[in-house]
Coordinates of N, CA and C in Angstrom, one line a residue:
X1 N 3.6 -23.6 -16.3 CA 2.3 -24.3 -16.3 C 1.2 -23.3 -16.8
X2 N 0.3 -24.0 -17.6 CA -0.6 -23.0 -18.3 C -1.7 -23.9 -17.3
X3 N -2.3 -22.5 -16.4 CA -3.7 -22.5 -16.2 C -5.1 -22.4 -16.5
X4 N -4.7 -21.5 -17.5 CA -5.4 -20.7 -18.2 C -6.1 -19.9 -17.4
X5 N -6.1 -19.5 -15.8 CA -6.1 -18.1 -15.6 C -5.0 -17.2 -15.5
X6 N -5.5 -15.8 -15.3 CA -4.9 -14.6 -15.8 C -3.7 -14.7 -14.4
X7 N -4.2 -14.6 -12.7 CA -3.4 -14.3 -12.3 C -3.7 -15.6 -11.2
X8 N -2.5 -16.0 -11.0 CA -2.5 -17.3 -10.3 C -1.3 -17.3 -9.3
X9 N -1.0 -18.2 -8.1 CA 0.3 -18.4 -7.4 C 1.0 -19.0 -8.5
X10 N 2.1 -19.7 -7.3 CA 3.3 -19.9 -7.9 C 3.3 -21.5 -8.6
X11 N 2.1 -21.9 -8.1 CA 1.5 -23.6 -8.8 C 0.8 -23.5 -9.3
X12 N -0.1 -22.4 -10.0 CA -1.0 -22.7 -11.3 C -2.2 -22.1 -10.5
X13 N -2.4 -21.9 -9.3 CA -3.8 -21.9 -8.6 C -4.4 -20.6 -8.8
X14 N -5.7 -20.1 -9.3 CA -6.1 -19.2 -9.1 C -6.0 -18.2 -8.2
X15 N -5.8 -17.1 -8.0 CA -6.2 -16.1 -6.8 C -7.2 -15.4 -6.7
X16 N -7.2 -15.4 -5.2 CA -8.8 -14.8 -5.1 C -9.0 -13.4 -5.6
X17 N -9.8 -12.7 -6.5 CA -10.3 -11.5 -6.8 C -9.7 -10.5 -6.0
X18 N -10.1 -10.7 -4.9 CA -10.0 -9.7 -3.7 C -8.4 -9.0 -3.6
X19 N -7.5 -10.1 -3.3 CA -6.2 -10.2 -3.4 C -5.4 -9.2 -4.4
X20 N -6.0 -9.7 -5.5 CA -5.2 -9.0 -6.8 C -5.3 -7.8 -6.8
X21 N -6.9 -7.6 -5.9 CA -7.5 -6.0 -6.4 C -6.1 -5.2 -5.4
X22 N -6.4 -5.8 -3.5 CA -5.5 -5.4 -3.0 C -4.0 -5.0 -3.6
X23 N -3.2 -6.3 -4.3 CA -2.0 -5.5 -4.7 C -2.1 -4.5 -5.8
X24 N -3.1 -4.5 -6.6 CA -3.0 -3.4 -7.7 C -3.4 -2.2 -7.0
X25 N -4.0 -1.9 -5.9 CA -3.7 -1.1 -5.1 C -3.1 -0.3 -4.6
X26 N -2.0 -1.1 -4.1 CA -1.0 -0.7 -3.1 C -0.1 -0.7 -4.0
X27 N 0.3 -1.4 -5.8 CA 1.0 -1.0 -6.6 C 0.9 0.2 -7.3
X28 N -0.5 0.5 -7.3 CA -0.6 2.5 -7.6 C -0.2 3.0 -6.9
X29 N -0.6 2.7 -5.5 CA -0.3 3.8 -4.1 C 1.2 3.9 -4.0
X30 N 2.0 2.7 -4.4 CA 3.1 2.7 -4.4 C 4.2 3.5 -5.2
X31 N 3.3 3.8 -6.5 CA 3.5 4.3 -7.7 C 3.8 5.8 -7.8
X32 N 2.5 6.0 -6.8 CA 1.9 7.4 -6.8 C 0.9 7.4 -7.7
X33 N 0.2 6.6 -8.2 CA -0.8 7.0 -9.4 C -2.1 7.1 -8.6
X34 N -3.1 7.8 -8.7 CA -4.4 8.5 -8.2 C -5.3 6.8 -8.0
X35 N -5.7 6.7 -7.2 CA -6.8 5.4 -7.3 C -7.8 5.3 -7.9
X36 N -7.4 3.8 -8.2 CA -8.6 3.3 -10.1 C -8.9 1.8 -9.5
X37 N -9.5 1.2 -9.6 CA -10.1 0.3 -9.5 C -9.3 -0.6 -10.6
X38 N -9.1 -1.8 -10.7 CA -8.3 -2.6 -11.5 C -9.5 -2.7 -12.5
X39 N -10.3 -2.9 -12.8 CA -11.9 -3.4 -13.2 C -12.1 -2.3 -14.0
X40 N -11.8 -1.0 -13.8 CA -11.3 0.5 -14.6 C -10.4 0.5 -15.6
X41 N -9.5 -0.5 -15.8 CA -8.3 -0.6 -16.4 C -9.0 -1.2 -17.4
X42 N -10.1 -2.5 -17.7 CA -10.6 -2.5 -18.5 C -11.6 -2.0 -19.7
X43 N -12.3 -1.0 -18.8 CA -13.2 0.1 -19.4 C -12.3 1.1 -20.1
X44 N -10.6 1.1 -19.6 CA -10.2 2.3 -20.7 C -9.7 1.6 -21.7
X45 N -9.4 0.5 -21.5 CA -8.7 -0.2 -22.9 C -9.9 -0.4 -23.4
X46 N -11.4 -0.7 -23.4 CA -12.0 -0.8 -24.6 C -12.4 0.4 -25.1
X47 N -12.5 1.3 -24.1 CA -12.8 2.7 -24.7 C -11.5 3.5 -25.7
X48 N -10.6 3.2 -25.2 CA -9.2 3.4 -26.1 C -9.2 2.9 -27.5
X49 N -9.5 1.1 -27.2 CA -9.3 0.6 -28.5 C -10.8 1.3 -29.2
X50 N -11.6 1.5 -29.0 CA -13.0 2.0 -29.7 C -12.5 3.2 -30.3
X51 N -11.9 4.4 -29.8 CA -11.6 5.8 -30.2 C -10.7 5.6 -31.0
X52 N -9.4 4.1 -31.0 CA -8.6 4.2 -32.2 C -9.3 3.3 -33.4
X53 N -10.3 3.2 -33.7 CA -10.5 2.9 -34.4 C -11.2 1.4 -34.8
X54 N -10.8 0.6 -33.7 CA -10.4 -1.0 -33.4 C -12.3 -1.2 -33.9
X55 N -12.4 -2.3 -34.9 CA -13.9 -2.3 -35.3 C -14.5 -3.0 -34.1
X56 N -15.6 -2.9 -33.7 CA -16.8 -3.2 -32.6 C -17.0 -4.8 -32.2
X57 N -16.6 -5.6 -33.0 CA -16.5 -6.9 -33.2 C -15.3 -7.5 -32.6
X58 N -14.2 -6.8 -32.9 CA -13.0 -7.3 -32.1 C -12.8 -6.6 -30.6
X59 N -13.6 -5.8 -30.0 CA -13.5 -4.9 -28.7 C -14.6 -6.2 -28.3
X60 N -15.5 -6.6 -28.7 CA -16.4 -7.4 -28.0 C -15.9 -8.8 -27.7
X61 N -15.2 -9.4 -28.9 CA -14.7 -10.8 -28.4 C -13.2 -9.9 -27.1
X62 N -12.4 -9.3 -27.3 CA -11.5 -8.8 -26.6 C -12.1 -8.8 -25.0
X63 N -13.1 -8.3 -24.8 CA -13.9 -8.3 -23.6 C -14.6 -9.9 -23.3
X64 N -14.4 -10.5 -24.1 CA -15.5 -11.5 -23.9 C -17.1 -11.4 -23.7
X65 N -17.3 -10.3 -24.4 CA -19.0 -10.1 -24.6 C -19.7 -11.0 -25.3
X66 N -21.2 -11.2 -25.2 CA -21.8 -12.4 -25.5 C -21.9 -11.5 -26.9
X67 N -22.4 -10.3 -27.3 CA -22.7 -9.4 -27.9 C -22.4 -8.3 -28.0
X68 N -22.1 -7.6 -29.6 CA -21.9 -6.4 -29.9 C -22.3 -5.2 -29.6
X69 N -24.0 -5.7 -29.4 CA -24.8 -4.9 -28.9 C -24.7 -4.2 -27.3
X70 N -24.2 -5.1 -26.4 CA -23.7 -4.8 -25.0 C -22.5 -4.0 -24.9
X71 N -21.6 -4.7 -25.8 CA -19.8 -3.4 -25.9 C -20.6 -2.3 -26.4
X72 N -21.4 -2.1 -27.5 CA -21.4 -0.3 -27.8 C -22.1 -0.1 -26.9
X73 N -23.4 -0.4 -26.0 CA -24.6 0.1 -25.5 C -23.5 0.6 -23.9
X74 N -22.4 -0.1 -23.6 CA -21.5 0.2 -22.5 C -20.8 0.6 -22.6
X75 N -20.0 1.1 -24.4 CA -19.2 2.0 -24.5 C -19.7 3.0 -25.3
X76 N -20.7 3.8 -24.6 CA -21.1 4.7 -25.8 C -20.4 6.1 -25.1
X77 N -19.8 6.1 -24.4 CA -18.9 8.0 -24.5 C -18.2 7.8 -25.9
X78 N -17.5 9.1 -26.2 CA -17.1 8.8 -27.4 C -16.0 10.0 -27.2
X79 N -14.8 10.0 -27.6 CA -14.2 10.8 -27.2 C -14.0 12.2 -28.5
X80 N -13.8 13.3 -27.8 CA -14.3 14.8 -29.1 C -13.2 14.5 -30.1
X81 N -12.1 13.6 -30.0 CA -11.3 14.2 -31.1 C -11.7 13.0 -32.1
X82 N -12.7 11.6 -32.1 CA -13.1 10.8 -32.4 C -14.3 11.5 -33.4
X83 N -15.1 12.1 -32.0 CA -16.7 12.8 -32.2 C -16.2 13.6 -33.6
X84 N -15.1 14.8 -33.4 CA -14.7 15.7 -34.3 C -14.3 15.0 -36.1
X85 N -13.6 14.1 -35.6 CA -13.7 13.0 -37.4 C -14.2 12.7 -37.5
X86 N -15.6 12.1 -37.0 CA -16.9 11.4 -37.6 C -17.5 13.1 -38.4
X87 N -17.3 14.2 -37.5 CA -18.4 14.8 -37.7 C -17.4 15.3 -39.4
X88 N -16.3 15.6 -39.4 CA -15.5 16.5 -40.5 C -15.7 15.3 -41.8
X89 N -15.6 14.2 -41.5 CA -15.7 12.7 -42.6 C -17.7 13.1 -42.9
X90 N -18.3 12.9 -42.2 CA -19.7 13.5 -42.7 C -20.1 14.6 -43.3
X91 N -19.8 15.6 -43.0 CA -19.6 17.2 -43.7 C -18.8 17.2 -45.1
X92 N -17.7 16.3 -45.0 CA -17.1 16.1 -46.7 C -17.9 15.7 -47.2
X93 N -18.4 14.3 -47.0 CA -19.8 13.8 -47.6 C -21.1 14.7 -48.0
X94 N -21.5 15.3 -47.0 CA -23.0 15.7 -47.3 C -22.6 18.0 -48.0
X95 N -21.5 17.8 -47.8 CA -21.0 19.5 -47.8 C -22.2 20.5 -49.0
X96 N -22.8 21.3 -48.8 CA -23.5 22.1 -49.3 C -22.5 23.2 -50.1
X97 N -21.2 23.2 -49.9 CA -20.6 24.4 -50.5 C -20.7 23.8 -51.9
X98 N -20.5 25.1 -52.6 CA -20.6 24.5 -54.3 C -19.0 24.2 -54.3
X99 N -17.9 24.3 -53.6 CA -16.4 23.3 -54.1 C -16.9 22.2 -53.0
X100 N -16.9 21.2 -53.6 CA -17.2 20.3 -52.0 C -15.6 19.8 -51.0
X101 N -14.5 20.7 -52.0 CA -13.0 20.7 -50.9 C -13.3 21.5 -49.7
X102 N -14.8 22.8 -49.7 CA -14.3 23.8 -48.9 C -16.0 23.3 -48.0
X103 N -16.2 22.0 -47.3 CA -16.5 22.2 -46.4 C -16.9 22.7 -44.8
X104 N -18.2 23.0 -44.5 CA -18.4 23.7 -43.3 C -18.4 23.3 -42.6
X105 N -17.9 23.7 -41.4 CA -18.0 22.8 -39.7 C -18.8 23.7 -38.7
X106 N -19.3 23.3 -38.5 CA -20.4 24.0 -36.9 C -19.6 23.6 -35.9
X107 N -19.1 24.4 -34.6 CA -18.8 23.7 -33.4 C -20.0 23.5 -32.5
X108 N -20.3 22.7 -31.9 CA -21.3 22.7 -31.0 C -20.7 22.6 -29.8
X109 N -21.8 23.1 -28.8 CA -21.3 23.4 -27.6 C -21.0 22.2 -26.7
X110 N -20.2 21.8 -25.7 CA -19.6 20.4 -24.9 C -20.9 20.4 -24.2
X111 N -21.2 18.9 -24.2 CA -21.7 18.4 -23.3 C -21.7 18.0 -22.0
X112 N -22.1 18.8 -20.9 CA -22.3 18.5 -19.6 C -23.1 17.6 -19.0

């Protein structure tokens, strides 16, 4: 039977929030995996899909955002090896060396 919620009993019926959070819980603890919030599991999948590339428009409907502007304004970390190809793809672009194959990279220091 399609409900069309995500997690339901054994007759189609919604479950309460609370409930699910409980067993995904006690399914980490069971696991051994460090405690995450089920609600966390969504902020890494859009932060994941964002770092691999996935365009900003399909992370927003994926979330069900009203807006684009709310997924970036909420995903704005950016992960350094993401940071690091924006910055190498810009430096090809703008490169000051007279071969423009032998671009320069600056490291800058991590952000705390």
């Amino acid at each position: 039977m399609n409900s069309g919620f995500v997690f339901t009993d054994e007759v189609g019926r919604p479950l309460h929030p609370q409930h699910v959070s409980d067993q995904f819980y006690f399914l980490s603890y069971e696991a051994g995996l460090p405690p995450v919030r089920l609600h966390d599991l969504r902020h890494g999948a859009a932060s994941l899909m964002l770092a691999a590339g996935v365009d900003l428009k399909i992370v927003q409907e994926t979330l069900g955002h009203v807006s684009s502007t709310f997924t970036r304004d909420t995903y704005t970390s950016v992960y350094p090896e993401v940071a690091r190809a924006a910055a190498e793809s810009t430096a090809a672009l703008i490169s000051t060396a007279p071969d423009a194959r032998q671009a320069r990279l600056i490291t800058l220091p991590a952000r705390t």
